[in-house]
Coordinates of C-alpha atoms and ligand atoms in Angstrom, one line a residue:
M1 CA 70.8 165.9 45.1
E2 CA 72.9 163.5 43.2
Q3 CA 76.1 165.0 44.6
K4 CA 74.8 164.9 48.2
I5 CA 74.0 161.2 47.8
S6 CA 77.4 160.4 46.4
E7 CA 79.1 162.5 49.2
V8 CA 77.3 160.5 51.9
A9 CA 78.0 157.2 50.1
G10 CA 81.7 158.2 49.7
S11 CA 82.3 159.2 53.3
F12 CA 80.4 156.1 54.5
K13 CA 82.7 153.9 52.5
A14 CA 85.8 155.7 53.7
E15 CA 84.8 155.5 57.4
L16 CA 83.6 151.9 57.2
N17 CA 87.0 151.0 55.8
N18 CA 88.6 152.2 59.1
V19 CA 86.3 150.4 61.4
K20 CA 88.1 147.7 63.4
D21 CA 85.7 146.7 66.2
E22 CA 82.2 146.8 67.6
T23 CA 82.6 150.3 69.0
G24 CA 83.6 151.7 65.6
L25 CA 80.7 149.9 64.0
E26 CA 78.2 151.3 66.4
A27 CA 79.4 154.8 65.8
I28 CA 78.8 154.3 62.1
R29 CA 75.4 152.9 62.6
I30 CA 74.4 156.0 64.6
K31 CA 76.0 158.4 62.2
Y32 CA 74.4 156.9 59.1
F33 CA 71.5 154.7 59.9
S34 CA 69.8 156.1 63.0
R35 CA 66.6 158.2 62.9
N36 CA 68.7 161.4 62.7
G37 CA 71.4 159.8 60.7
L38 CA 72.8 161.0 57.3
F39 CA 70.6 158.6 55.3
S40 CA 67.5 159.8 57.1
K41 CA 68.5 163.4 56.3
L42 CA 68.8 162.5 52.6
F43 CA 65.3 161.1 52.6
E44 CA 64.1 164.4 54.1
D45 CA 65.8 166.4 51.3
F46 CA 64.2 164.0 48.9
K47 CA 60.7 164.9 50.2
N48 CA 61.3 168.5 49.1
L49 CA 62.3 167.7 45.5
P50 CA 60.0 168.7 42.7
K51 CA 57.7 165.9 41.7
D52 CA 59.3 165.1 38.4
Q53 CA 62.7 164.4 40.0
K54 CA 61.4 162.1 42.6
P55 CA 61.4 158.8 40.7
K56 CA 65.0 159.2 39.6
Y57 CA 66.4 160.2 43.0
G58 CA 64.2 157.9 44.9
K59 CA 65.6 155.0 43.0
L60 CA 69.2 156.2 43.5
L61 CA 68.7 156.9 47.1
N62 CA 67.2 153.5 47.9
K63 CA 69.8 151.7 45.9
T64 CA 72.7 153.6 47.6
K65 CA 71.3 153.0 51.1
A66 CA 70.7 149.3 50.5
E67 CA 74.3 148.9 49.3
A68 CA 75.6 150.7 52.3
Q69 CA 73.5 148.6 54.6
K70 CA 74.8 145.4 52.9
E71 CA 78.4 146.4 53.4
F72 CA 77.7 147.4 56.9
D73 CA 76.1 144.0 57.7
L74 CA 79.0 142.2 56.0
L75 CA 81.5 143.9 58.2
K76 CA 79.4 143.4 61.3
N77 CA 79.4 139.6 60.6
K78 CA 83.1 139.6 60.1
I79 CA 83.7 141.4 63.4
N80 CA 81.3 139.1 65.3
S81 CA 82.9 135.9 64.0
R82 CA 86.4 137.2 64.8
K83 CA 85.1 137.8 68.4
K84 CA 83.8 134.2 68.7
Q85 CA 87.1 132.9 67.4
S86 CA 89.0 134.8 70.0
Q87 CA 86.7 133.4 72.7
K88 CA 87.8 129.9 71.6
F89 CA 91.4 130.9 72.1
V90 CA 93.3 128.5 74.4
D91 CA 95.2 130.3 77.1
L92 CA 98.4 128.4 77.3
S93 CA 99.5 130.2 80.5
L94 CA 96.6 128.7 82.5
P95 CA 97.6 125.9 84.9
G96 CA 96.5 122.4 83.6
R97 CA 93.6 120.5 85.0
K98 CA 94.6 117.3 86.7
K99 CA 92.9 114.1 85.5
T100 CA 91.9 111.9 88.4
V101 CA 92.8 108.3 88.0
G102 CA 90.8 105.5 89.7
S103 CA 92.4 102.9 91.8
Q104 CA 91.5 99.3 92.8
H105 CA 89.3 98.8 95.8
L106 CA 91.1 97.7 98.9
I107 CA 89.3 94.3 98.8
S108 CA 90.4 93.7 95.2
Q109 CA 94.0 94.7 96.1
T110 CA 93.9 92.3 99.0
I111 CA 92.5 89.4 96.9
K112 CA 95.2 90.1 94.3
K113 CA 98.0 90.1 96.9
I114 CA 96.8 86.9 98.6
S115 CA 96.3 85.2 95.2
S116 CA 99.8 86.1 94.2
V117 CA 101.2 84.5 97.3
F118 CA 99.4 81.2 96.6
K119 CA 100.1 81.4 92.8
G120 CA 103.8 81.4 93.7
L121 CA 103.3 78.1 95.5
G122 CA 101.7 76.5 92.4
F123 CA 98.0 77.1 93.2
S124 CA 95.7 78.0 90.3
V125 CA 92.7 80.3 90.6
Y126 CA 89.2 79.1 90.2
T127 CA 85.8 80.6 90.7
G128 CA 82.2 79.4 91.2
P129 CA 78.6 80.8 91.3
E130 CA 77.2 82.9 94.1
I131 CA 73.8 81.2 93.8
E132 CA 74.5 77.6 95.0
S133 CA 72.5 74.4 95.6
D134 CA 71.9 73.4 99.2
E135 CA 73.7 70.1 98.1
N136 CA 77.0 71.9 97.3
N137 CA 76.9 74.5 100.1
F138 CA 76.0 72.0 102.9
E139 CA 75.1 68.5 102.0
A140 CA 78.2 67.4 100.1
L141 CA 80.4 69.2 102.6
N142 CA 79.2 66.8 105.3
F143 CA 76.6 69.1 106.9
P144 CA 73.7 66.6 107.4
P145 CA 70.1 67.9 107.1
D146 CA 68.9 69.5 110.3
H147 CA 72.4 69.2 111.8
P148 CA 73.2 72.1 114.2
A149 CA 76.4 72.8 112.3
R150 CA 74.2 74.5 109.6
D151 CA 73.4 77.2 112.2
M152 CA 77.0 78.2 112.1
Q153 CA 76.1 80.1 109.0
D154 CA 72.9 82.1 108.8
T155 CA 71.6 81.6 105.3
F156 CA 69.7 83.6 102.7
F157 CA 67.6 80.8 101.1
I158 CA 66.1 81.3 97.6
N159 CA 63.9 78.3 97.8
D160 CA 64.2 74.8 99.3
N161 CA 67.1 73.8 97.1
F162 CA 68.9 77.0 96.3
L163 CA 70.6 79.7 98.4
L164 CA 73.2 82.5 98.3
R165 CA 76.4 80.6 99.2
T166 CA 77.4 81.2 102.8
H167 CA 81.1 80.3 102.0
T168 CA 83.4 79.5 99.1
S169 CA 83.7 75.9 100.3
P170 CA 81.0 74.6 97.8
V171 CA 83.4 75.4 95.0
Q172 CA 85.7 72.7 96.5
I173 CA 82.9 70.3 95.7
R174 CA 82.5 71.6 92.1
L175 CA 86.3 71.4 91.5
M176 CA 86.7 67.9 92.9
R177 CA 83.7 66.7 90.8
E178 CA 85.1 68.2 87.6
T179 CA 88.8 67.3 87.9
N180 CA 90.9 64.5 89.1
P181 CA 93.7 64.9 91.7
P182 CA 96.2 66.3 92.0
I183 CA 94.1 69.5 92.6
R184 CA 95.7 72.6 93.9
A185 CA 93.6 75.7 93.7
I186 CA 92.4 78.9 95.4
I187 CA 88.9 80.2 95.0
P188 CA 88.2 83.9 95.7
G189 CA 84.6 85.2 95.8
K190 CA 81.7 86.8 97.5
V191 CA 79.7 85.1 100.2
Y192 CA 76.4 86.0 101.9
R193 CA 75.2 85.7 105.5
N194 CA 71.9 86.7 107.0
E195 CA 73.4 88.4 110.0
A196 CA 72.7 91.6 111.8
I197 CA 75.0 94.3 110.3
S198 CA 77.6 95.7 112.7
A199 CA 81.2 97.0 112.8
K200 CA 82.2 93.3 112.8
S201 CA 79.9 91.7 110.3
Y202 CA 78.2 92.5 107.1
C203 CA 75.6 90.6 105.0
L204 CA 78.1 90.3 102.2
F205 CA 81.8 89.7 102.4
H206 CA 84.7 87.9 100.5
Q207 CA 86.5 84.7 101.1
I208 CA 89.4 82.9 99.6
E209 CA 89.1 79.1 99.7
G210 CA 92.1 76.9 99.3
L211 CA 92.2 73.2 98.3
Y212 CA 95.0 70.7 97.8
V213 CA 94.2 67.1 97.1
D214 CA 96.9 64.6 96.1
T215 CA 98.5 61.4 97.5
N216 CA 100.3 61.8 100.8
V217 CA 99.1 65.4 101.6
T218 CA 99.8 66.1 105.2
F219 CA 98.8 68.5 108.0
A220 CA 102.5 69.5 108.2
E221 CA 102.3 70.8 104.6
L222 CA 99.1 72.7 105.4
K223 CA 100.7 74.3 108.3
S224 CA 103.9 75.4 106.5
T225 CA 101.8 76.7 103.6
L226 CA 99.7 78.9 105.9
V227 CA 102.7 80.1 107.9
Y228 CA 104.3 81.1 104.6
F229 CA 101.2 82.9 103.7
A230 CA 100.9 84.8 107.0
K231 CA 104.5 85.9 106.8
N232 CA 104.0 87.2 103.3
I233 CA 101.0 89.3 104.3
Y234 CA 101.9 90.5 107.8
G235 CA 105.7 90.3 107.7
N236 CA 108.3 87.8 108.9
D237 CA 107.8 88.6 112.6
V238 CA 104.1 88.0 112.6
K239 CA 102.9 86.3 115.7
Y240 CA 100.4 83.4 114.9
R241 CA 98.9 80.3 116.5
F242 CA 97.0 77.3 115.3
R243 CA 94.0 76.5 117.5
S244 CA 92.1 73.3 117.2
S245 CA 88.5 73.8 115.9
F246 CA 85.6 72.1 114.2
F247 CA 84.3 72.2 110.7
P248 CA 82.0 69.4 109.3
F249 CA 84.1 69.1 106.1
T250 CA 87.6 68.8 107.7
E251 CA 89.0 66.5 110.2
P252 CA 91.1 67.4 112.1
S253 CA 90.3 71.1 111.9
A254 CA 92.0 74.2 113.1
E255 CA 91.8 78.0 113.1
V256 CA 94.7 80.4 112.7
D257 CA 94.9 83.5 114.8
V258 CA 97.2 86.4 114.3
W259 CA 98.3 88.7 117.2
W260 CA 96.9 92.2 116.7
Q261 CA 98.6 95.0 118.5
P262 CA 97.1 98.5 117.9
P263 CA 99.4 101.3 119.0
G264 CA 98.8 102.3 122.5
K265 CA 96.1 99.7 123.1
E266 CA 95.9 96.2 124.5
G267 CA 96.8 93.5 121.9
K268 CA 94.6 90.5 121.2
W269 CA 94.4 87.3 119.0
L270 CA 92.3 87.6 115.9
E271 CA 91.1 84.7 113.9
I272 CA 92.0 85.0 110.2
L273 CA 91.1 81.6 108.7
G274 CA 89.8 78.1 109.2
C275 CA 91.5 75.0 107.9
G276 CA 91.9 71.2 108.1
M277 CA 92.4 67.9 106.4
V278 CA 89.5 67.2 103.9
D279 CA 87.1 64.9 105.7
P280 CA 87.1 61.4 104.0
N281 CA 83.3 61.7 103.8
V282 CA 83.7 64.7 101.6
L283 CA 86.1 62.9 99.3
Q284 CA 83.7 60.0 99.1
N285 CA 80.8 62.4 98.2
V286 CA 82.7 63.7 95.2
G287 CA 83.9 60.2 94.0
I288 CA 87.6 60.5 95.1
D289 CA 89.0 57.5 96.9
P290 CA 89.9 58.5 100.4
E291 CA 92.1 55.4 100.8
K292 CA 94.3 56.7 97.9
Y293 CA 94.1 60.5 98.3
T294 CA 94.2 63.0 101.2
G295 CA 93.9 66.7 101.0
Y296 CA 93.9 69.9 103.0
A297 CA 91.6 72.9 102.7
F298 CA 91.4 76.4 104.2
G299 CA 89.1 79.4 104.0
M300 CA 89.8 82.9 105.0
G301 CA 87.8 86.1 105.2
V302 CA 89.3 88.8 103.0
E303 CA 87.8 91.8 104.9
R304 CA 89.2 90.4 108.1
I305 CA 92.7 90.1 106.6
A306 CA 92.5 93.6 105.1
M307 CA 91.2 95.2 108.4
L308 CA 94.0 93.6 110.3
K309 CA 96.6 94.7 107.8
Y310 CA 95.4 98.3 107.5
G311 CA 94.1 98.8 111.1
L312 CA 90.5 99.3 110.2
S313 CA 88.0 98.9 113.0
D314 CA 84.6 98.9 111.1
I315 CA 84.0 96.5 108.2
R316 CA 81.2 98.7 106.8
I317 CA 83.8 101.3 105.6
L318 CA 84.7 98.7 103.0
F319 CA 81.2 98.8 101.4
D320 CA 80.5 102.5 101.8
N321 CA 82.2 103.7 98.6
D322 CA 83.5 106.8 100.3
K323 CA 86.2 108.2 98.1
R324 CA 87.9 109.9 101.0
F325 CA 88.6 106.4 102.4
L326 CA 89.2 104.5 99.1
T327 CA 91.7 106.9 97.6
Q328 CA 94.0 106.4 100.6
F329 CA 95.0 102.9 99.2
Ligands
DAH1 N1 84.0 77.7 105.1 C1 84.4 78.1 106.4 C2 83.6 79.3 106.9 O1 83.1 80.0 106.1 C3 85.9 78.4 106.5 C4 86.7 77.2 106.2 C5 87.1 76.4 107.3 C6 87.0 76.7 105.0 C7 87.9 75.3 107.2 C8 87.8 75.6 104.8 C9 88.2 74.9 105.9 O2 88.2 75.1 103.6 O3 89.0 73.8 105.7 O4 83.5 79.5 108.1

């Protein structure tokens, strides 16, 4: 019996030494540890031993099988962890995965571009809050209470005294109250109008306000500044016109139109901004002496300028966050 046990143990060891993978391991398991395996056979032989020999060989057989099982499990663990490692292997021949890089929204790009034109002319950039007082948004800008000019801008009121600003012009008031002339600034920002949403208008859009207050500021300077701006954005051969207009906070006032010529279609004039000389009433409202100082102001719609530049026909596309559109710019 002893010999049989040591033969099985010996061949088990020898065969286990040659096992390299899961298949080899499985063959060994079947040959030695299955119900009809060699260890089971030894236990059957053991049953037929005379009673007095059983304790001795029982012990030996149990010990030998337990050791074999231990070695088998050890190798099984080794092979399994090797397999896991190889699954972690990086295949250097695979093509790389491209990282997608974000880009600035067309509106941000347009604001940046417009700002850089005016910065080059010595304007600084200033901002103000989107929730404004009625006083700054209308009153100080020479919109008297109940004046029909207020209806030019449909307003989201928060309460009797506060509202979502309908234009960036109230920041002119803040700026003139905070600093003494000379003042030369542009003011980009969001504005809100309670209007029906359509291809042409949205409840939210962006404006850039401009303000220059100093001694001897003239309309001629305003005009040359805005022509310089239009040429920078639309090219030197841009066709433009100044058309006289009305705003409560400027006198005289004008609007600037740019000729829009879509390919194959009829061209037309499109308004891109309002402007004028700061009304003396406004200067007085903020404590600047209108006898000593004059100023000009302008305000433009960023969406309008971008739509014209890139040939967009629906303003809503700028607020949809559709990547197919946004990644084109
Ligand atoms: N705030 C005006 C608007 O939203 C635009 C505007 C016109 C601004 C003339 C100005 C200006 O500063 O001088 O319709």
